[in-house]
Each structure stands twice: as structure tokens, then as C-alpha cells.
């Protein structure tokens, strides 16, 4: 079996990504197997979710994303066995993908029960208890918060340069006042 993801919305709308290996990551990070646009798909975390193969099944796991993973409109709180035509959404307003499972005889058969070390690098399962907010400041960030964070990251160097320029101007003003006071006295 192999799994295909058709981008229904987002910056890659109309494109398809095929996963044939035993493990794949989905997110904005450029090294993800299924990579979203890092500049436009801001509801998607850098490493948002993972898909891994268990025998003939593909399992979807949220990797502690900020805005959550949704399968057919329902928030994912535990691992989900992918089915044909499942619709995945990354964040409530994020991009959507449609799942297509196809048989592939060229891939070797794997036992339904993996060995203990086979999936040792797969991140732990995310549960509802892990993500239950304790107070309002622990609520997931909104899209506006993600945009502000991204703008801060991009404009941080500019702000630092403005701060240095301001400090230089203040120092110059103090030096001029000191010279003026010395010449007057």
C-alpha cells in the first residue's frame, strides 16, 4: 500500500504528494516528507503530524501541533487509521488534504505487529489530557498570533538595527551637549 495526499486548499492546492516509506512527516519545515508552504500555510506547525506504516495500515499521529489536526471535521486526539477519502485539515482554518490509499505489490510485506524497535523513532501519541488548557494563556495560538510571530521572526534584524541606530543617536546627542558645555565654560 502507499498513501497519496491531494492538496484541496492552501498554497499547494491541486498538487499530490505520495508516501511509500514506513514513516513520513507533514508540516511547514522544508525537510518534512509532505511539506506545506512555510510563508503562507501558517496554521500548519513546522512538524505538525506524522504518518507511519503498520503492516498494511497507515496511521496518522498529531505531533503536538499548535492548531491541531482534524480528520473528517473531528479533532484528532489519538492515532487514526487512515482510510480512502479521509479529509485531513491542519488547524481549523488551515489547508485540507484528501487521502488516497492504493495497493502496491512492489513493497515488501510487513507483519501487522511491528517489532519493539521498528518504530522507536516515532514521537509519542498525543492525548486529550496532554493538550487540555490549564489557563487562558495556555490556549492554542490563533492564526493572528502565528502571523505576528512570523512577522517578528522576519523583522527581528530590522528592529535590532533601529535600536542600535537609536542608541547611536542618543550617544551622539550626549557627546554634542558635552562639547557645547565645555566650549561655553
PDB file of C-alpha atoms in Angstrom, residues 30-185:
ATOM      1  CA  UNK A  30      11.260  22.115   4.361  1.00  0.00           C
ATOM      2  CA  UNK A  31      12.641  18.697   5.363  1.00  0.00           C
ATOM      3  CA  UNK A  32       9.168  17.255   6.015  1.00  0.00           C
ATOM      4  CA  UNK A  33       8.160  14.462   3.649  1.00  0.00           C
ATOM      5  CA  UNK A  34       4.931  16.329   2.858  1.00  0.00           C
ATOM      6  CA  UNK A  35       5.929  19.984   3.135  1.00  0.00           C
ATOM      7  CA  UNK A  36       3.473  22.874   3.259  1.00  0.00           C
ATOM      8  CA  UNK A  37       4.410  26.410   2.227  1.00  0.00           C
ATOM      9  CA  UNK A  38       6.358  27.978   5.102  1.00  0.00           C
ATOM     10  CA  UNK A  39       5.283  31.529   4.237  1.00  0.00           C
ATOM     11  CA  UNK A  40       1.572  31.045   3.592  1.00  0.00           C
ATOM     12  CA  UNK A  41       0.254  27.960   5.420  1.00  0.00           C
ATOM     13  CA  UNK A  42       0.750  29.468   8.887  1.00  0.00           C
ATOM     14  CA  UNK A  43      -1.854  27.276  10.622  1.00  0.00           C
ATOM     15  CA  UNK A  44       0.460  24.304   9.988  1.00  0.00           C
ATOM     16  CA  UNK A  45       3.197  23.701  12.571  1.00  0.00           C
ATOM     17  CA  UNK A  46       6.751  23.082  11.401  1.00  0.00           C
ATOM     18  CA  UNK A  47       6.400  19.378  12.247  1.00  0.00           C
ATOM     19  CA  UNK A  48       2.638  19.081  12.519  1.00  0.00           C
ATOM     20  CA  UNK A  49       1.821  15.381  12.087  1.00  0.00           C
ATOM     21  CA  UNK A  50       3.304  12.038  11.104  1.00  0.00           C
ATOM     22  CA  UNK A  51       2.087   9.087   9.067  1.00  0.00           C
ATOM     23  CA  UNK A  52       3.634   5.697   9.702  1.00  0.00           C
ATOM     24  CA  UNK A  53       3.009   2.283   8.308  1.00  0.00           C
ATOM     25  CA  UNK A  54       1.937  -0.625  10.493  1.00  0.00           C
ATOM     26  CA  UNK A  55       1.573  -3.711   8.331  1.00  0.00           C
ATOM     27  CA  UNK A  56      -0.902  -2.761   5.604  1.00  0.00           C
ATOM     28  CA  UNK A  57      -2.246   0.220   7.577  1.00  0.00           C
ATOM     29  CA  UNK A  58      -1.165   3.845   7.590  1.00  0.00           C
ATOM     30  CA  UNK A  59      -1.526   5.578  10.957  1.00  0.00           C
ATOM     31  CA  UNK A  60      -1.836   9.375  11.349  1.00  0.00           C
ATOM     32  CA  UNK A  61      -0.471  10.958  14.549  1.00  0.00           C
ATOM     33  CA  UNK A  62      -0.554  14.621  15.609  1.00  0.00           C
ATOM     34  CA  UNK A  63       2.911  15.658  16.841  1.00  0.00           C
ATOM     35  CA  UNK A  64       1.769  18.227  19.406  1.00  0.00           C
ATOM     36  CA  UNK A  65       0.859  20.838  16.800  1.00  0.00           C
ATOM     37  CA  UNK A  66      -0.256  24.291  17.895  1.00  0.00           C
ATOM     38  CA  UNK A  67      -3.546  24.381  15.971  1.00  0.00           C
ATOM     39  CA  UNK A  68      -4.444  20.680  15.920  1.00  0.00           C
ATOM     40  CA  UNK A  69      -5.075  18.081  13.244  1.00  0.00           C
ATOM     41  CA  UNK A  70      -8.610  17.317  12.079  1.00  0.00           C
ATOM     42  CA  UNK A  71      -9.840  14.165  10.325  1.00  0.00           C
ATOM     43  CA  UNK A  72     -13.202  14.460   8.565  1.00  0.00           C
ATOM     44  CA  UNK A  73     -14.004  17.529  10.684  1.00  0.00           C
ATOM     45  CA  UNK A  74     -13.132  15.934  14.057  1.00  0.00           C
ATOM     46  CA  UNK A  75     -10.086  16.932  16.097  1.00  0.00           C
ATOM     47  CA  UNK A  76      -7.512  14.169  16.328  1.00  0.00           C
ATOM     48  CA  UNK A  77      -6.744  13.219  19.954  1.00  0.00           C
ATOM     49  CA  UNK A  78      -5.312   9.748  19.342  1.00  0.00           C
ATOM     50  CA  UNK A  79      -3.783   7.831  16.470  1.00  0.00           C
ATOM     51  CA  UNK A  80      -6.068   7.467  13.461  1.00  0.00           C
ATOM     52  CA  UNK A  81      -6.009   4.654  10.886  1.00  0.00           C
ATOM     53  CA  UNK A  82      -6.178   6.389   7.514  1.00  0.00           C
ATOM     54  CA  UNK A  83      -8.959   5.338   5.135  1.00  0.00           C
ATOM     55  CA  UNK A  84      -9.565   6.146   1.498  1.00  0.00           C
ATOM     56  CA  UNK A  85     -11.132   9.603   1.024  1.00  0.00           C
ATOM     57  CA  UNK A  86     -10.341  10.774   4.593  1.00  0.00           C
ATOM     58  CA  UNK A  87     -10.142  14.564   4.650  1.00  0.00           C
ATOM     59  CA  UNK A  88      -7.345  15.985   6.798  1.00  0.00           C
ATOM     60  CA  UNK A  89      -7.156  19.597   7.945  1.00  0.00           C
ATOM     61  CA  UNK A  90      -4.209  21.235   9.680  1.00  0.00           C
ATOM     62  CA  UNK A  91      -5.668  23.824  12.072  1.00  0.00           C
ATOM     63  CA  UNK A  92      -9.315  24.934  11.997  1.00  0.00           C
ATOM     64  CA  UNK A  93      -8.637  27.345   9.118  1.00  0.00           C
ATOM     65  CA  UNK A  94      -5.610  25.560   7.686  1.00  0.00           C
ATOM     66  CA  UNK A  95      -5.060  23.630   4.488  1.00  0.00           C
ATOM     67  CA  UNK A  96      -7.002  20.458   3.701  1.00  0.00           C
ATOM     68  CA  UNK A  97      -5.772  17.213   2.137  1.00  0.00           C
ATOM     69  CA  UNK A  98      -7.671  14.193   0.794  1.00  0.00           C
ATOM     70  CA  UNK A  99      -6.208  10.734   1.432  1.00  0.00           C
ATOM     71  CA  UNK A 100      -5.950   8.097  -1.313  1.00  0.00           C
ATOM     72  CA  UNK A 101      -4.739   4.592  -0.448  1.00  0.00           C
ATOM     73  CA  UNK A 102      -3.541   2.371  -3.304  1.00  0.00           C
ATOM     74  CA  UNK A 103      -2.137  -1.163  -3.261  1.00  0.00           C
ATOM     75  CA  UNK A 104       1.495  -1.566  -4.267  1.00  0.00           C
ATOM     76  CA  UNK A 105       2.742  -5.124  -4.815  1.00  0.00           C
ATOM     77  CA  UNK A 106       6.345  -3.936  -5.162  1.00  0.00           C
ATOM     78  CA  UNK A 107       6.570  -3.037  -1.475  1.00  0.00           C
ATOM     79  CA  UNK A 108       7.615  -5.909   0.821  1.00  0.00           C
ATOM     80  CA  UNK A 109       5.048  -7.307   3.203  1.00  0.00           C
ATOM     81  CA  UNK A 110       5.497  -6.203   6.820  1.00  0.00           C
ATOM     82  CA  UNK A 111       3.956  -8.044   9.764  1.00  0.00           C
ATOM     83  CA  UNK A 112       0.857  -6.462  11.293  1.00  0.00           C
ATOM     84  CA  UNK A 113       2.558  -6.361  14.701  1.00  0.00           C
ATOM     85  CA  UNK A 114       5.770  -4.327  14.487  1.00  0.00           C
ATOM     86  CA  UNK A 115       8.863  -5.335  16.390  1.00  0.00           C
ATOM     87  CA  UNK A 116       9.535  -3.234  19.537  1.00  0.00           C
ATOM     88  CA  UNK A 117      12.385  -1.350  17.878  1.00  0.00           C
ATOM     89  CA  UNK A 118      10.766  -0.898  14.466  1.00  0.00           C
ATOM     90  CA  UNK A 119       9.036   2.369  15.346  1.00  0.00           C
ATOM     91  CA  UNK A 120      11.254   3.558  18.179  1.00  0.00           C
ATOM     92  CA  UNK A 121      11.795   6.959  16.484  1.00  0.00           C
ATOM     93  CA  UNK A 122       8.092   7.724  16.111  1.00  0.00           C
ATOM     94  CA  UNK A 123       7.097  10.518  18.510  1.00  0.00           C
ATOM     95  CA  UNK A 124       4.732   9.625  21.358  1.00  0.00           C
ATOM     96  CA  UNK A 125       0.976   9.707  20.937  1.00  0.00           C
ATOM     97  CA  UNK A 126      -0.754  12.991  21.789  1.00  0.00           C
ATOM     98  CA  UNK A 127      -3.729  12.656  24.106  1.00  0.00           C
ATOM     99  CA  UNK A 128      -6.570  14.943  25.047  1.00  0.00           C
ATOM    100  CA  UNK A 129      -5.171  15.215  28.589  1.00  0.00           C
ATOM    101  CA  UNK A 130      -1.795  16.372  27.230  1.00  0.00           C
ATOM    102  CA  UNK A 131      -3.392  19.310  25.471  1.00  0.00           C
ATOM    103  CA  UNK A 132      -6.126  20.335  27.908  1.00  0.00           C
ATOM    104  CA  UNK A 133      -5.528  24.022  28.656  1.00  0.00           C
ATOM    105  CA  UNK A 134      -4.912  24.821  32.307  1.00  0.00           C
ATOM    106  CA  UNK A 135      -5.492  28.553  31.992  1.00  0.00           C
ATOM    107  CA  UNK A 136      -6.349  31.061  29.227  1.00  0.00           C
ATOM    108  CA  UNK A 137      -2.683  31.815  28.487  1.00  0.00           C
ATOM    109  CA  UNK A 138      -2.219  28.133  27.548  1.00  0.00           C
ATOM    110  CA  UNK A 139      -4.843  28.285  24.769  1.00  0.00           C
ATOM    111  CA  UNK A 140      -3.578  27.371  21.296  1.00  0.00           C
ATOM    112  CA  UNK A 141      -2.331  30.358  19.321  1.00  0.00           C
ATOM    113  CA  UNK A 142      -4.734  31.844  16.795  1.00  0.00           C
ATOM    114  CA  UNK A 143      -3.822  32.466  13.185  1.00  0.00           C
ATOM    115  CA  UNK A 144      -3.227  36.157  14.036  1.00  0.00           C
ATOM    116  CA  UNK A 145      -0.752  35.112  16.732  1.00  0.00           C
ATOM    117  CA  UNK A 146       1.076  32.877  14.254  1.00  0.00           C
ATOM    118  CA  UNK A 147       1.246  35.735  11.754  1.00  0.00           C
ATOM    119  CA  UNK A 148       2.608  38.138  14.402  1.00  0.00           C
ATOM    120  CA  UNK A 149       5.184  35.551  15.460  1.00  0.00           C
ATOM    121  CA  UNK A 150       6.262  35.063  11.831  1.00  0.00           C
ATOM    122  CA  UNK A 151       6.470  38.825  11.252  1.00  0.00           C
ATOM    123  CA  UNK A 152       8.552  39.204  14.416  1.00  0.00           C
ATOM    124  CA  UNK A 153      10.905  36.485  13.221  1.00  0.00           C
ATOM    125  CA  UNK A 154      11.312  38.137   9.817  1.00  0.00           C
ATOM    126  CA  UNK A 155      11.672  41.707  11.080  1.00  0.00           C
ATOM    127  CA  UNK A 156      13.784  40.987  14.182  1.00  0.00           C
ATOM    128  CA  UNK A 157      17.019  42.106  12.469  1.00  0.00           C
ATOM    129  CA  UNK A 158      15.409  45.341  11.324  1.00  0.00           C
ATOM    130  CA  UNK A 159      14.224  46.096  14.850  1.00  0.00           C
ATOM    131  CA  UNK A 160      17.706  45.409  16.217  1.00  0.00           C
ATOM    132  CA  UNK A 161      19.236  47.774  13.632  1.00  0.00           C
ATOM    133  CA  UNK A 162      16.733  50.502  14.572  1.00  0.00           C
ATOM    134  CA  UNK A 163      17.549  50.024  18.246  1.00  0.00           C
ATOM    135  CA  UNK A 164      21.298  50.302  17.536  1.00  0.00           C
ATOM    136  CA  UNK A 165      20.726  53.422  15.429  1.00  0.00           C
ATOM    137  CA  UNK A 166      18.659  54.974  18.234  1.00  0.00           C
ATOM    138  CA  UNK A 167      21.392  54.226  20.775  1.00  0.00           C
ATOM    139  CA  UNK A 168      23.968  55.769  18.446  1.00  0.00           C
ATOM    140  CA  UNK A 169      21.883  58.944  18.048  1.00  0.00           C
ATOM    141  CA  UNK A 170      21.434  59.261  21.826  1.00  0.00           C
ATOM    142  CA  UNK A 171      25.195  58.834  22.306  1.00  0.00           C
ATOM    143  CA  UNK A 172      25.891  61.465  19.626  1.00  0.00           C
ATOM    144  CA  UNK A 173      23.458  63.892  21.283  1.00  0.00           C
ATOM    145  CA  UNK A 174      25.146  63.405  24.678  1.00  0.00           C
ATOM    146  CA  UNK A 175      28.586  63.948  23.116  1.00  0.00           C
ATOM    147  CA  UNK A 176      27.391  67.185  21.397  1.00  0.00           C
ATOM    148  CA  UNK A 177      25.927  68.506  24.663  1.00  0.00           C
ATOM    149  CA  UNK A 178      29.198  67.711  26.450  1.00  0.00           C
ATOM    150  CA  UNK A 179      31.199  69.551  23.744  1.00  0.00           C
ATOM    151  CA  UNK A 180      28.845  72.526  23.844  1.00  0.00           C
ATOM    152  CA  UNK A 181      29.031  72.681  27.666  1.00  0.00           C
ATOM    153  CA  UNK A 182      32.859  72.524  27.530  1.00  0.00           C
ATOM    154  CA  UNK A 183      33.065  75.328  24.932  1.00  0.00           C
ATOM    155  CA  UNK A 184      30.694  77.559  26.893  1.00  0.00           C
ATOM    156  CA  UNK A 185      32.543  77.178  30.172  1.00  0.00           C
TER     157      UNK A 185
END
